[in-house]
Structures are given as C-alpha cells and as structure tokens.
Coordinates of C-alpha atoms in Angstrom, one line a residue:
Chain A
X1 CA -28.0 -13.0 -28.1
X2 CA -26.0 -9.8 -26.3
X3 CA -25.4 -10.8 -22.6
X4 CA -26.8 -8.3 -20.1
X5 CA -26.0 -7.4 -16.8
X6 CA -28.3 -6.2 -14.5
X7 CA -27.3 -3.6 -11.5
X8 CA -29.0 -1.1 -9.3
X9 CA -26.2 1.2 -10.0
X10 CA -23.9 1.3 -12.9
X11 CA -20.6 3.7 -12.5
X12 CA -19.0 4.6 -15.7
X13 CA -15.2 5.7 -15.0
X14 CA -13.0 3.5 -12.6
X15 CA -10.9 6.8 -11.5
X16 CA -11.1 8.3 -8.1
X17 CA -14.7 9.8 -8.8
X18 CA -15.9 6.3 -10.1
X19 CA -14.0 4.3 -7.2
X20 CA -15.2 6.4 -4.5
X21 CA -18.9 6.4 -5.8
X22 CA -18.9 2.7 -6.4
X23 CA -17.6 2.1 -3.0
X24 CA -20.1 4.1 -1.4
X25 CA -23.2 2.8 -3.8
X26 CA -22.1 -1.1 -2.6
X27 CA -21.8 0.3 1.1
X28 CA -25.5 1.5 0.8
X29 CA -26.6 -2.0 -0.5
X30 CA -26.7 -1.6 -4.3
X31 CA -25.4 -4.4 -6.7
X32 CA -23.0 -1.9 -8.1
X33 CA -21.2 -2.1 -11.7
X34 CA -18.4 -0.2 -12.9
X35 CA -17.3 0.1 -16.3
X36 CA -13.8 0.8 -16.8
X37 CA -12.2 1.4 -20.4
X38 CA -8.6 1.1 -19.2
X39 CA -7.3 -2.4 -18.1
X40 CA -6.5 -1.2 -14.2
X41 CA -8.5 0.9 -12.0
X42 CA -7.6 4.4 -10.9
X43 CA -7.9 6.7 -13.8
X44 CA -5.4 9.5 -14.7
X45 CA -3.9 8.8 -11.1
X46 CA -2.0 5.7 -12.0
X47 CA 0.1 8.1 -14.5
X48 CA 0.3 11.1 -11.6
X49 CA 3.4 9.6 -9.9
X50 CA 4.3 12.9 -8.2
X51 CA 3.2 13.3 -4.4
X52 CA 0.6 15.8 -2.8
X53 CA -2.3 13.6 -3.0
X54 CA -4.7 13.2 -0.1
X55 CA -3.8 15.8 2.6
X56 CA -7.0 16.6 3.4
X57 CA -8.7 13.1 3.6
X58 CA -5.5 11.1 4.6
X59 CA -3.5 13.9 6.2
X60 CA -0.5 12.5 4.5
X61 CA 1.2 13.6 0.7
X62 CA 0.4 10.4 -1.2
X63 CA 2.1 9.7 -4.6
X64 CA -1.0 9.8 -7.0
X65 CA -1.1 5.7 -8.1
X66 CA -0.9 5.2 -3.8
X67 CA -4.3 7.7 -3.0
X68 CA -6.0 5.3 -6.0
X69 CA -4.7 2.0 -4.5
X70 CA -6.6 3.2 -1.3
X71 CA -9.8 2.9 -3.2
X72 CA -9.0 0.1 -5.9
X73 CA -7.9 -2.2 -3.6
X74 CA -11.2 -2.2 -1.7
X75 CA -13.0 -2.6 -4.9
X76 CA -10.7 -5.6 -6.0
X77 CA -11.4 -7.0 -2.6
X78 CA -15.1 -6.5 -2.5
X79 CA -15.3 -7.7 -6.0
X80 CA -13.5 -11.0 -5.2
X81 CA -15.5 -11.5 -2.4
X82 CA -18.6 -11.8 -4.8
X83 CA -20.4 -9.2 -2.8
X84 CA -22.3 -6.1 -4.4
X85 CA -19.6 -5.0 -6.7
X86 CA -18.4 -6.0 -10.2
X87 CA -15.7 -4.5 -12.5
X88 CA -15.6 -4.4 -16.2
X89 CA -12.3 -3.7 -17.2
X90 CA -11.3 -2.6 -20.8
X91 CA -14.9 -1.7 -21.3
X92 CA -15.9 1.0 -23.3
X93 CA -19.3 2.6 -23.3
X94 CA -20.5 3.3 -27.0
X95 CA -24.3 4.3 -26.7
X96 CA -26.3 4.9 -23.7
X97 CA -30.1 4.8 -23.8
X98 CA -33.3 4.8 -21.7
X99 CA -35.4 2.0 -21.2
X100 CA -39.0 2.3 -19.3
X101 CA -39.4 -0.3 -16.5
X102 CA -42.8 -2.3 -16.3
X103 CA -43.3 0.0 -13.0
X104 CA -43.0 3.3 -15.3
X105 CA -39.6 3.8 -14.1
X106 CA -36.6 4.8 -16.2
X107 CA -33.6 2.0 -16.5
X108 CA -30.3 3.4 -18.1
X109 CA -28.7 0.8 -20.7
X110 CA -25.2 1.0 -21.6
X111 CA -24.0 -0.8 -24.9
X112 CA -20.5 -1.8 -24.2
X113 CA -17.9 -3.6 -25.7
X114 CA -14.5 -5.2 -24.3
X115 CA -11.8 -7.6 -25.1
X116 CA -13.0 -9.9 -22.4
X117 CA -16.4 -10.0 -22.9
X118 CA -17.3 -8.9 -26.1
X119 CA -20.6 -6.8 -26.7
X120 CA -22.6 -6.6 -23.5
X121 CA -25.2 -4.4 -22.5
X122 CA -25.1 -2.9 -18.9
X123 CA -28.4 -1.7 -17.1
X124 CA -29.2 0.1 -14.1
X125 CA -31.8 2.2 -12.4
X126 CA -29.3 4.7 -11.2
X127 CA -26.6 6.0 -13.6
X128 CA -23.4 7.6 -12.2
X129 CA -21.2 9.5 -14.5
X130 CA -17.6 9.5 -13.2
X131 CA -16.3 10.0 -16.6
X132 CA -13.3 13.0 -15.7
X133 CA -11.9 15.5 -17.8
X134 CA -10.0 15.8 -21.3
X135 CA -6.9 17.9 -21.8
X136 CA -7.1 20.8 -24.1
X137 CA -5.3 20.3 -27.3
X138 CA -3.2 22.6 -29.6
X139 CA -6.5 22.9 -31.9
X140 CA -8.3 24.2 -29.0
X141 CA -5.7 27.0 -28.6
X142 CA -4.7 29.4 -31.0
X143 CA -1.5 28.6 -32.1
X144 CA -0.4 29.2 -35.6
X145 CA 2.6 27.2 -37.9
X146 CA 3.6 24.1 -38.8
X147 CA 2.4 20.7 -37.4
X148 CA 5.3 18.7 -37.1
X149 CA 5.8 15.8 -34.6
X150 CA 6.6 16.8 -31.2
X151 CA 3.7 18.7 -29.8
X152 CA 2.2 17.2 -26.8
X153 CA -0.4 17.8 -24.1
X154 CA 1.0 17.6 -21.0
X155 CA -1.1 14.4 -19.8
X156 CA 0.4 12.7 -22.7
X157 CA 3.8 13.6 -21.8
X158 CA 3.4 12.4 -18.8
X159 CA 1.8 9.5 -19.8
X160 CA 4.9 8.4 -22.2
X161 CA 7.3 9.5 -19.1
X162 CA 5.9 7.8 -16.3
X163 CA 4.1 4.7 -17.8
X164 CA 6.0 4.0 -21.3
X165 CA 9.1 4.9 -19.9
X166 CA 9.9 6.9 -23.0
X167 CA 11.3 10.7 -23.3
X168 CA 9.1 12.9 -25.6
X169 CA 12.4 15.0 -26.5
X170 CA 15.3 16.5 -25.6
X171 CA 14.6 20.4 -25.2
X172 CA 11.2 21.3 -24.2
X173 CA 9.0 24.4 -24.2
X174 CA 6.1 24.2 -21.9
X175 CA 3.0 26.2 -22.9
X176 CA 0.9 26.9 -19.7
X177 CA 1.5 26.8 -16.1
X178 CA -1.5 25.0 -14.5
X179 CA -0.4 21.9 -12.2
X180 CA 0.2 19.3 -14.9
X181 CA 2.4 21.9 -17.1
X182 CA 4.5 22.6 -14.1
X183 CA 4.6 19.1 -12.5
X184 CA 5.5 17.9 -16.1
X185 CA 8.4 20.6 -16.2
X186 CA 10.1 19.1 -13.2
X187 CA 9.5 15.4 -14.3
X188 CA 11.4 16.0 -17.7
X189 CA 13.9 18.1 -16.0
X190 CA 14.6 15.2 -13.6
X191 CA 14.6 13.0 -16.5
X192 CA 17.3 14.8 -18.1
X193 CA 15.2 16.6 -20.8
X194 CA 16.2 20.5 -20.8
X195 CA 13.4 22.5 -20.1
X196 CA 14.1 25.7 -21.7
X197 CA 11.1 27.6 -20.0
X198 CA 7.4 27.8 -19.3
X199 CA 5.3 30.3 -20.8
X200 CA 1.8 31.6 -19.7
X201 CA -0.3 33.9 -21.2
X202 CA -2.1 35.3 -17.9
X203 CA -0.1 37.5 -15.8
X204 CA 0.0 35.2 -13.0
X205 CA 0.7 31.4 -12.7
X206 CA -2.6 29.3 -13.4
X207 CA -1.3 26.1 -10.9
X208 CA -0.9 26.2 -7.1
X209 CA 1.9 28.6 -5.8
X210 CA 3.6 25.4 -4.4
X211 CA 4.0 24.1 -7.6
X212 CA 5.6 27.2 -9.0
X213 CA 8.2 27.0 -5.9
X214 CA 8.6 23.2 -6.2
X215 CA 8.5 22.6 -9.8
X216 CA 10.3 25.5 -11.3
X217 CA 12.0 27.4 -8.8
X218 CA 13.8 24.6 -7.1
X219 CA 15.6 23.9 -10.2
X220 CA 15.8 27.3 -12.2
X221 CA 13.3 26.5 -14.8
X222 CA 12.1 30.0 -16.1
X223 CA 8.7 31.2 -15.6
X224 CA 7.4 33.8 -18.5
X225 CA 4.6 35.5 -17.5
X226 CA 2.2 37.2 -20.0
X227 CA 4.1 35.5 -23.0
X228 CA 2.5 32.7 -25.3
X229 CA 3.7 30.7 -28.0
X230 CA 2.4 32.1 -31.5
X231 CA 3.9 29.9 -34.0
X232 CA 5.4 26.4 -34.3
X233 CA 8.1 25.6 -36.6
X234 CA 9.7 22.5 -38.0
X235 CA 9.3 20.2 -41.1
X236 CA 8.8 16.7 -39.6
X237 CA 9.6 17.4 -36.0
X238 CA 9.6 20.6 -33.9
X239 CA 12.7 22.9 -34.4
X240 CA 11.5 25.6 -32.7
X241 CA 8.6 28.1 -31.4
X242 CA 7.9 31.7 -31.7
X243 CA 6.9 33.3 -28.6
X244 CA 5.6 36.4 -27.9
X245 CA 4.5 38.8 -25.2
X246 CA 0.8 39.6 -24.8
X247 CA -1.0 43.0 -23.6
X248 CA -3.7 42.9 -21.0
X249 CA -6.1 41.3 -23.1
X250 CA -3.8 38.2 -24.3
X251 CA -3.2 39.6 -27.4
X252 CA 0.1 39.1 -28.9
X253 CA 2.5 42.6 -28.9
X254 CA 3.5 43.2 -32.6
X255 CA 7.7 43.3 -32.5
X256 CA 7.8 41.1 -29.2
X257 CA 8.6 38.1 -31.2
X258 CA 11.3 35.9 -30.8
X259 CA 12.6 32.2 -31.6
X260 CA 13.2 29.6 -29.0
X261 CA 14.8 26.6 -30.3
X262 CA 13.2 23.2 -29.0
X263 CA 12.4 19.7 -30.1
X264 CA 9.2 19.6 -28.0
X265 CA 6.2 21.8 -27.2
X266 CA 4.3 20.5 -24.1
X267 CA 0.8 22.1 -23.8
X268 CA -1.0 22.8 -20.4
X269 CA -3.7 24.7 -21.5
X270 CA -6.5 23.5 -19.7
X271 CA -8.9 20.7 -18.7
X272 CA -12.5 20.5 -19.9
X273 CA -15.1 18.3 -18.6
X274 CA -16.0 14.9 -20.7
X275 CA -19.6 14.7 -20.9
X276 CA -20.1 12.9 -24.5
X277 CA -22.5 10.4 -22.7
X278 CA -24.2 12.7 -20.5
X279 CA -25.1 14.9 -23.8
X280 CA -26.2 12.0 -25.7
X281 CA -28.5 11.6 -22.6
X282 CA -30.1 15.0 -23.5
X283 CA -28.4 16.6 -20.0
X284 CA -27.5 20.1 -20.8
X285 CA -24.1 21.8 -19.6
X286 CA -23.5 24.7 -17.5
X287 CA -21.4 27.1 -19.8
X288 CA -19.3 27.9 -16.6
X289 CA -18.4 24.4 -15.6
X290 CA -19.2 22.7 -18.9
X291 CA -20.5 19.8 -16.6
X292 CA -24.1 19.0 -16.1
X293 CA -26.6 20.8 -13.4
X294 CA -26.8 19.1 -10.5
X295 CA -28.1 19.2 -6.6
X296 CA -26.1 18.7 -3.8
X297 CA -26.0 15.1 -4.4
X298 CA -24.4 15.2 -8.0
X299 CA -28.1 14.1 -9.2
X300 CA -29.1 16.1 -12.3
X301 CA -31.0 18.7 -11.9
X302 CA -33.0 19.9 -14.9
X303 CA -36.8 20.7 -14.7
X304 CA -37.8 18.7 -17.3
X305 CA -36.2 15.4 -15.9
X306 CA -35.8 16.2 -12.6
X307 CA -37.3 12.7 -11.5
X308 CA -34.8 11.0 -13.0
X309 CA -31.5 9.2 -11.3
X310 CA -28.5 10.1 -13.3
X311 CA -25.6 11.6 -10.8
X312 CA -22.5 13.2 -12.0
X313 CA -19.4 13.5 -10.1
X314 CA -15.7 14.2 -9.7
X315 CA -14.2 16.2 -12.5
X316 CA -17.1 15.3 -15.2
X317 CA -18.9 18.0 -13.0
X318 CA -16.3 20.6 -12.8
X319 CA -12.6 20.3 -12.9
X320 CA -11.0 20.1 -9.4
X321 CA -7.7 20.9 -8.1
X322 CA -7.5 18.5 -5.2
X323 CA -8.3 14.9 -5.6
X324 CA -9.6 14.7 -2.1
X325 CA -12.8 16.6 -3.0
X326 CA -13.1 14.4 -5.9
X327 CA -13.5 11.4 -3.8
X328 CA -16.3 13.3 -1.7
X329 CA -18.2 14.3 -4.2
X330 CA -18.0 10.4 -5.7
X331 CA -19.1 9.2 -2.3
X332 CA -22.0 11.8 -1.9
X333 CA -23.2 10.5 -5.6
X334 CA -22.9 6.9 -4.9
X335 CA -24.8 6.8 -1.5
X336 CA -27.6 8.8 -3.5
X337 CA -27.9 6.8 -6.5
X338 CA -27.9 3.5 -4.3
X339 CA -30.9 5.4 -2.3
X340 CA -32.4 6.3 -5.4
X341 CA -32.2 2.7 -7.0
X342 CA -33.6 1.1 -3.7
X343 CA -36.5 3.0 -3.8
X344 CA -37.7 2.6 -7.2
X345 CA -37.0 -1.2 -6.6
X346 CA -39.3 -1.1 -4.0
X347 CA -42.0 0.9 -5.1
X348 CA -41.2 3.7 -3.2
X349 CA -42.4 6.9 -3.8
X350 CA -39.0 9.2 -4.7
X351 CA -39.2 12.2 -2.3
X352 CA -40.5 15.7 -4.3
X353 CA -37.5 17.7 -4.7
X354 CA -37.3 21.1 -3.6
X355 CA -34.5 22.5 -6.3
X356 CA -33.1 26.1 -5.5
X357 CA -30.9 27.6 -7.7
X358 CA -27.5 28.6 -6.6
X359 CA -26.4 31.7 -8.0
X360 CA -22.6 32.6 -8.2
X361 CA -22.8 36.6 -8.2
X362 CA -20.2 39.3 -9.3
X363 CA -16.6 38.2 -8.8
X364 CA -17.2 34.3 -9.0
X365 CA -16.1 32.0 -12.0
X366 CA -18.8 29.4 -10.8
X367 CA -20.3 27.5 -8.0
X368 CA -21.0 23.8 -7.8
X369 CA -23.7 22.5 -7.1
X370 CA -26.0 24.6 -9.3
X371 CA -29.1 23.7 -7.6
X372 CA -29.4 22.8 -3.7
X373 CA -32.4 20.3 -3.1
X374 CA -34.0 22.1 0.3
X375 CA -35.9 18.8 1.0
X376 CA -33.1 16.7 1.5
X377 CA -31.8 18.7 4.4
X378 CA -28.6 18.0 6.4
X379 CA -25.4 19.6 5.3
X380 CA -24.5 20.6 1.9
X381 CA -21.1 21.2 0.3
X382 CA -20.6 23.9 -2.1
X383 CA -17.5 24.4 -4.2
X384 CA -16.3 27.7 -5.8
X385 CA -14.1 29.6 -7.7
X386 CA -13.3 33.4 -8.1
X387 CA -12.6 35.2 -11.4
X388 CA -9.8 37.2 -10.4
X389 CA -7.0 37.1 -7.5
X390 CA -8.0 39.0 -4.3
X391 CA -4.7 39.2 -2.6
X392 CA -6.3 41.1 -0.1
X393 CA -8.9 38.3 0.6
X394 CA -12.6 38.7 1.0
X395 CA -15.8 37.8 2.8
X396 CA -18.0 35.1 1.1
X397 CA -21.8 35.6 2.1
X398 CA -24.2 32.6 1.1
X399 CA -27.6 34.5 1.3
X400 CA -30.9 33.2 0.5
X401 CA -34.6 35.1 0.9
X402 CA -33.0 37.7 2.7
X403 CA -31.6 35.5 5.4
X404 CA -27.4 35.0 5.6
X405 CA -27.0 31.2 5.5
X406 CA -23.2 31.3 5.8
X407 CA -20.6 33.5 5.9
X408 CA -16.6 32.9 5.6
X409 CA -13.9 35.0 5.3
X410 CA -10.7 34.2 3.2
X411 CA -7.3 35.5 3.6
X412 CA -6.4 35.6 0.0
X413 CA -8.8 34.0 -2.7
X414 CA -7.2 32.8 -6.0
X415 CA -8.9 31.7 -9.1
X416 CA -6.8 28.3 -9.4
X417 CA -7.4 27.5 -6.0
X418 CA -11.2 25.9 -5.7
X419 CA -12.8 27.1 -2.3
X420 CA -15.2 24.4 -0.3
X421 CA -18.4 25.7 2.0
X422 CA -20.5 23.7 3.8
X423 CA -24.1 25.2 4.3
X424 CA -26.8 23.9 6.5
X425 CA -29.9 23.4 4.5
X426 CA -31.9 24.1 7.0
X427 CA -31.0 27.5 7.2
X428 CA -32.2 28.0 3.8
X429 CA -35.8 29.9 4.3
X430 CA -39.0 27.9 3.3
X431 CA -40.4 29.4 0.0
X432 CA -36.1 30.6 -1.1
X433 CA -36.3 31.2 -4.7
X434 CA -32.4 31.6 -5.0
X435 CA -29.6 30.8 -3.1
X436 CA -27.0 33.6 -3.8
X437 CA -22.9 33.8 -3.1
X438 CA -21.9 37.1 -2.6
X439 CA -18.3 38.3 -2.7
X440 CA -17.1 41.2 -0.5
X441 CA -13.9 43.1 0.4
X442 CA -13.0 41.9 4.1
X443 CA -14.8 44.4 6.6
X444 CA -17.5 45.5 4.2
X445 CA -19.2 42.1 4.5
X446 CA -18.7 42.0 8.0
X447 CA -22.1 43.9 8.8
X448 CA -19.7 46.3 10.5
Chain B
X1 CA 23.9 41.8 8.9
X2 CA 20.8 39.5 8.8
X3 CA 18.6 39.0 6.2
X4 CA 15.0 38.6 4.9
X5 CA 13.8 36.1 2.3
X6 CA 10.2 35.5 0.8
X7 CA 9.5 32.0 -0.4
X8 CA 6.0 29.6 -0.6
X9 CA 5.6 26.9 2.2
X10 CA 5.2 23.9 0.2
X11 CA 4.0 21.4 3.1
X12 CA 0.1 21.6 1.8
X13 CA -1.6 23.1 -1.1
X14 CA -2.6 26.0 0.5
X15 CA 1.1 27.8 -0.2
X16 CA 1.4 30.0 2.5
X17 CA 3.9 33.1 1.3
X18 CA 6.4 33.2 4.1
X19 CA 8.6 35.8 5.1
X20 CA 11.6 34.6 6.9
X21 CA 14.2 36.7 8.6
X22 CA 17.7 35.2 9.4
X23 CA 20.3 36.7 11.5
X24 CA 24.2 37.2 10.6
X25 CA 24.9 33.3 11.2
X26 CA 21.9 32.4 8.8
X27 CA 20.0 31.3 11.5
X28 CA 16.2 31.9 11.8
X29 CA 14.8 34.7 13.5
X30 CA 11.1 35.2 12.6
X31 CA 8.9 33.7 10.3
X32 CA 5.6 35.3 9.0
X33 CA 2.8 34.4 6.7
X34 CA 2.4 31.0 7.8
X35 CA -1.2 29.5 8.7
X36 CA 0.2 26.7 10.6
X37 CA 3.0 25.5 13.0
X38 CA 4.4 23.2 9.9
X39 CA 5.5 26.7 7.9
X40 CA 7.6 27.7 10.6
X41 CA 9.3 24.3 10.6
X42 CA 9.5 24.5 6.9
X43 CA 11.2 27.6 7.1
X44 CA 14.0 26.7 9.6
X45 CA 14.7 23.4 7.5
X46 CA 14.6 25.1 4.0
X47 CA 17.1 27.8 5.2
X48 CA 19.6 24.9 6.7
X49 CA 18.8 22.4 4.6
X50 CA 16.3 22.6 1.7
X51 CA 15.0 18.7 1.2
X52 CA 12.2 17.4 -0.7
X53 CA 10.6 14.0 -1.7
X54 CA 11.8 12.7 -5.0
X55 CA 8.7 10.8 -6.5
X56 CA 9.8 8.7 -9.7
X57 CA 9.7 5.7 -11.7
X58 CA 12.1 2.7 -12.3
X59 CA 12.1 0.0 -14.7
X60 CA 10.1 -3.2 -14.1
X61 CA 10.8 -6.8 -15.4
X62 CA 7.8 -9.1 -15.6
X63 CA 4.9 -7.4 -15.2
X64 CA 2.3 -6.1 -17.6
X65 CA 3.7 -2.4 -17.1
X66 CA 7.1 -1.1 -18.3
X67 CA 7.5 1.4 -15.2
X68 CA 7.0 1.1 -11.4
X69 CA 6.2 4.4 -9.9
X70 CA 8.2 5.2 -6.7
X71 CA 9.2 7.6 -4.3
X72 CA 11.8 8.3 -1.3
X73 CA 10.3 7.4 2.1
X74 CA 11.8 10.7 3.4
X75 CA 13.1 14.0 2.1
X76 CA 16.4 14.1 0.5
X77 CA 18.8 16.9 -0.2
X78 CA 17.3 19.2 -3.0
X79 CA 20.9 19.6 -4.6
X80 CA 21.3 15.9 -4.8
X81 CA 17.9 15.1 -6.7
X82 CA 19.3 14.9 -10.2
X83 CA 22.2 12.8 -9.0
X84 CA 19.6 10.3 -7.2
X85 CA 17.3 10.4 -10.2
X86 CA 20.5 9.0 -12.5
X87 CA 21.5 6.5 -9.8
X88 CA 18.1 5.2 -10.7
X89 CA 18.2 5.1 -14.2
X90 CA 20.2 1.7 -14.3
X91 CA 18.0 -0.1 -12.0
X92 CA 15.5 -2.9 -13.0
X93 CA 13.3 -4.2 -10.1
X94 CA 11.3 -7.6 -10.7
X95 CA 7.4 -8.3 -10.6
X96 CA 5.3 -8.5 -8.4
X97 CA 5.9 -5.5 -6.1
X98 CA 3.4 -4.7 -3.8
X99 CA 2.6 -0.4 -3.0
X100 CA 5.1 0.1 0.1
X101 CA 7.5 -2.4 -0.9
X102 CA 11.4 -1.3 -0.2
X103 CA 12.9 -1.3 -3.4
X104 CA 16.3 0.4 -2.3
X105 CA 17.3 0.4 1.1
X106 CA 19.7 3.2 1.9
X107 CA 19.5 5.2 -1.4
X108 CA 23.0 6.8 -2.3
X109 CA 24.0 6.6 1.1
X110 CA 21.6 9.0 1.8
X111 CA 19.8 7.1 4.9
X112 CA 16.5 7.0 3.1
X113 CA 14.7 4.3 1.5
X114 CA 13.0 4.0 -1.7
X115 CA 9.7 2.5 -1.8
X116 CA 7.2 1.4 -4.4
X117 CA 3.9 3.8 -4.9
X118 CA 2.0 1.0 -6.7
X119 CA 1.6 -2.7 -7.0
X120 CA 2.2 -4.6 -10.0
X121 CA 1.4 -7.9 -10.6
X122 CA 3.4 -10.4 -12.4
X123 CA 2.1 -10.7 -15.9

C-alpha cells in the first residue's frame, strides 16, 4: 500500500516562491505540505552567493542563501513544532492527476518518490505550482560546430563553482549578457579564471546596468555587443569558438568572423518558466510569458477550469528579475490557496469570479497576471516589461471601459527591468470587458 | 582642470546613470542623474576610494556540502578584491556554521570581518 499524505494545500517547489507560498498558506490555517526535489530548501538561491537580494523587501542587500534562510528557517521552525507545515525533501513529483471528492470538488493527487519515503502520494484541494524556471541550453540557441566538453549553462557553472568548489575551466567566453552571465563573469574572474569577454547578440546588455558595472567594468572584462558565438571548436574539450558581428536582425555578418581561443563556453541565453506539471494538468501557457494564465492571486484563469484551485507563482509564472517580487507572488498564491481549500473543506460556495482579461498593448512584452478577478476587490499587483528601451521614459496608463484606472510615469523603461504597478480593483468599471495597458511618451499620456 | 565622469550607481537594482563632476583636486563638485541621496554618497566614495562587498565561498569540513558561502561584513577596496580572494583559497572552516557567524576577523588587515551567508549543519 502506497502511503498517502493529505493536505489542504500542496506546494510544489521549495525555492523562494514555494517557501513564501507555504508560509502564507500555513499562516492562513491550511495544513500545508511542500514537495522539494533537492535535499535542502532555498531553490536556486542556495547557489546565488552574490548579494543584492532583498532590497525591496528587507531594505538590505542580502546574499542569495541569506535571503532564502529568512524563509527556510521559518518553515523548519514551523515544521518542528508539528504545526501545519510538512516538508518532503529529496522528493520528486513524477505525475499529477485530479480526483473527484465526495462533495463533487476536485482534489489534486501528486505521485511522488523520495529516498526517505519511497513511493508516496500527496493530495490536496489546492495546488500551488512554484516550480521556477530552467535555463535555455546550447540546443535552444543556434550554435554550430562540435559538441566537446566545456560548454556550460551559467547556472551549471555557478553550481560547479559555488556548491561543488570546482572550476569549469581556465579561459572562458561568456555568451549572453543576462544577469547570471554577468555575475558568473565576475565570479569566474575572482576565482582565477581568465574571462576573455562577454558576447551579446543584441545591441544593448540584457542584464541590469549595475551588473554591467560591478561585474564587468570593475574588472576590465570586455562586453562585445551585437556579437555572437556562431560555432564551437574542439575534439574532446573546447579549444575555441568563432564569434561574429550581427546585423540589426541578429544575423551574423559574413566576413566578420574571428576565432577566440578558450576552453570554456558559458551560456547565459535566457530562462524559461518550468511548467511540465501545469501542462500535464491541462493548463495552457501564455506564449508571451510561457507560464500559465492566472488572476491577481496566481489562480489559474482558463475559462473551462475557472472553478479550480491551481495556483502558480514566482518564476513558473514569468521570469522575474528580483526575488522580492517572487516572494510577493508566492505569498498571494499561498494565502488564496489556503482560503480556497478552507471554503471547499467547509462546503462554503467558492465566490463567482469576474475575470477580466488584461491586455498589454503595443510597446509591451507582456503583463502578468493575464486576468483580474474583479469580484476579489482590493488591490491587485500587475507586473510588466516593455519590448524596447525607452531612454526618455514614458507614461503607462491602465485603462478599462473608458476609465483610467492608473497612470504612472517612468524616467526610463528597459526590457530587462520588470516594472510593478498596484491598481485599485474597484476602479475597474462594472461590466468592463478588458483592462488595457497603454504606453505613451512623456507629455503625451498626461492628457495635456 | 576638473573632470566629468559617467558611471552607473550600483547601490540598488535601479542602476541610475550618474554624471559626476570633480575639481582639479579630484574632489566631488556635483552629481546628477541620481534618483536618491545614496547616489551622491556612492559617487563621492567611488571617486575617492571605490569599495565593494566581496561575496565568495570558502571550503568547509564536516558538512554535507563542500563550500560555505561568505561575504565581507563591509565593503573592501575594489583594487584588493583579487588579493582577498586568494587569501581565502587555503581557508577551511569546520561545520557547523550558522548564517551570520564571523568566519575571520579583520580580513587581510582591512578592518572588515568575513561572515557566513548560509547555515551548514554537521553531517
């Protein structure tokens, strides 16, 4: 007989989103279980030994593990007191399914396996997916040439250096100027690796300006913009790469190729939300974010399953640049998941939703959440990214049914920097069919 | 002759583009582009004596993991970061360690302590 654990709320993932979600669910009275694949809580923050985390939330610059500790220690304490939290470490979810309860409601059943508990199932009325994101690999960017050892994603290089204490090589080329790539350039440099340069296909850095300064400029590491790696060379181990300048569409310019000697290629070419479980449960993904479509509490918002209790938070929803916002989204999802489970357990009808789609107009990459449940009232947090740098800034207007819900000016808007807005849901007019985000130049959007 | 320099403030993720003017003696005359007061303080110290908090790892014995993440409790001179890193290469600490524990006092005579940024139990 396979052992079975029943909870009100099940959280998949013990990183920053999952920890916040679990703590907030437990604080709201839910019997909460966390399923974490690794042996320690904290997720990717465990290997992010650099600082800069927590400025928004704690007003301090914490190292990644320190930030994770603030939440993990509370989870461990709550678990040891035998209160409402339980943690399954080293546990992997290999399948998820639905089960119909006696009262007609749905229960989510996760089939898990762990070293300590063997095969077990965990079930709950509310499911919180806090599964984070994955790195794009060399197979997902177009690089020709050989397939020798020495090609690492930035996260793998970070794991080797910071967790295992191993250097990936001696002379490294970094492709992609995302924050992790910039941070790994500094990290490798400080550990004695020669960092030949960072190459970025776009005409501007993908990471935060402060990271260009404190990770590259501080140490004289060259940043080569509008340049990419087109081929990898080497038999058993990387011996070099070909780099080429690219045109405005990102296509390599013939004749601009040059050979760069190196034994290591580090790829920082983007992150993709991890939603294998969500997809297996039938959730469709938003092509812009590659995460599920949700309302302001992270609750799935697909019309045909609008009565369900699946919640998604953190990087599984969209790739964030600040962990502070990941924690915030976890908290919202955890609380909502607890209230949903309690209502189902007590047979209280779940309030009807009034889901209004959020549409990010031209100039935006995306906006999250994709829906606002007008019936929830209160405040709702919206996150967005623009699709191109607006050095002169701009005005973002949130409009619905002809009314202006919110207007905010920005001194500068850049795609790498996610922006956060808080709207008053009551300002969305009754019967509204859409909430739109509009971008205007400074001055234009002022109504002058 | 005074000089003008442009650099990005690293105090917070906002990353303001600072324009910093100095006089003949290298002293700060004016800062623009900063969204808050910290940008001015940063510009002043960046011109006189650029400093950074060092975050790295050191070897640990007796724990389930091999590396302990650490940071300097205060900023150290930018020009000495590499030297400080090399000084830590041979260091081995003994588990258990709690987040915030002082690992080394007065690191390299810089008057700054090295502290743990994670807790590792004895395995």
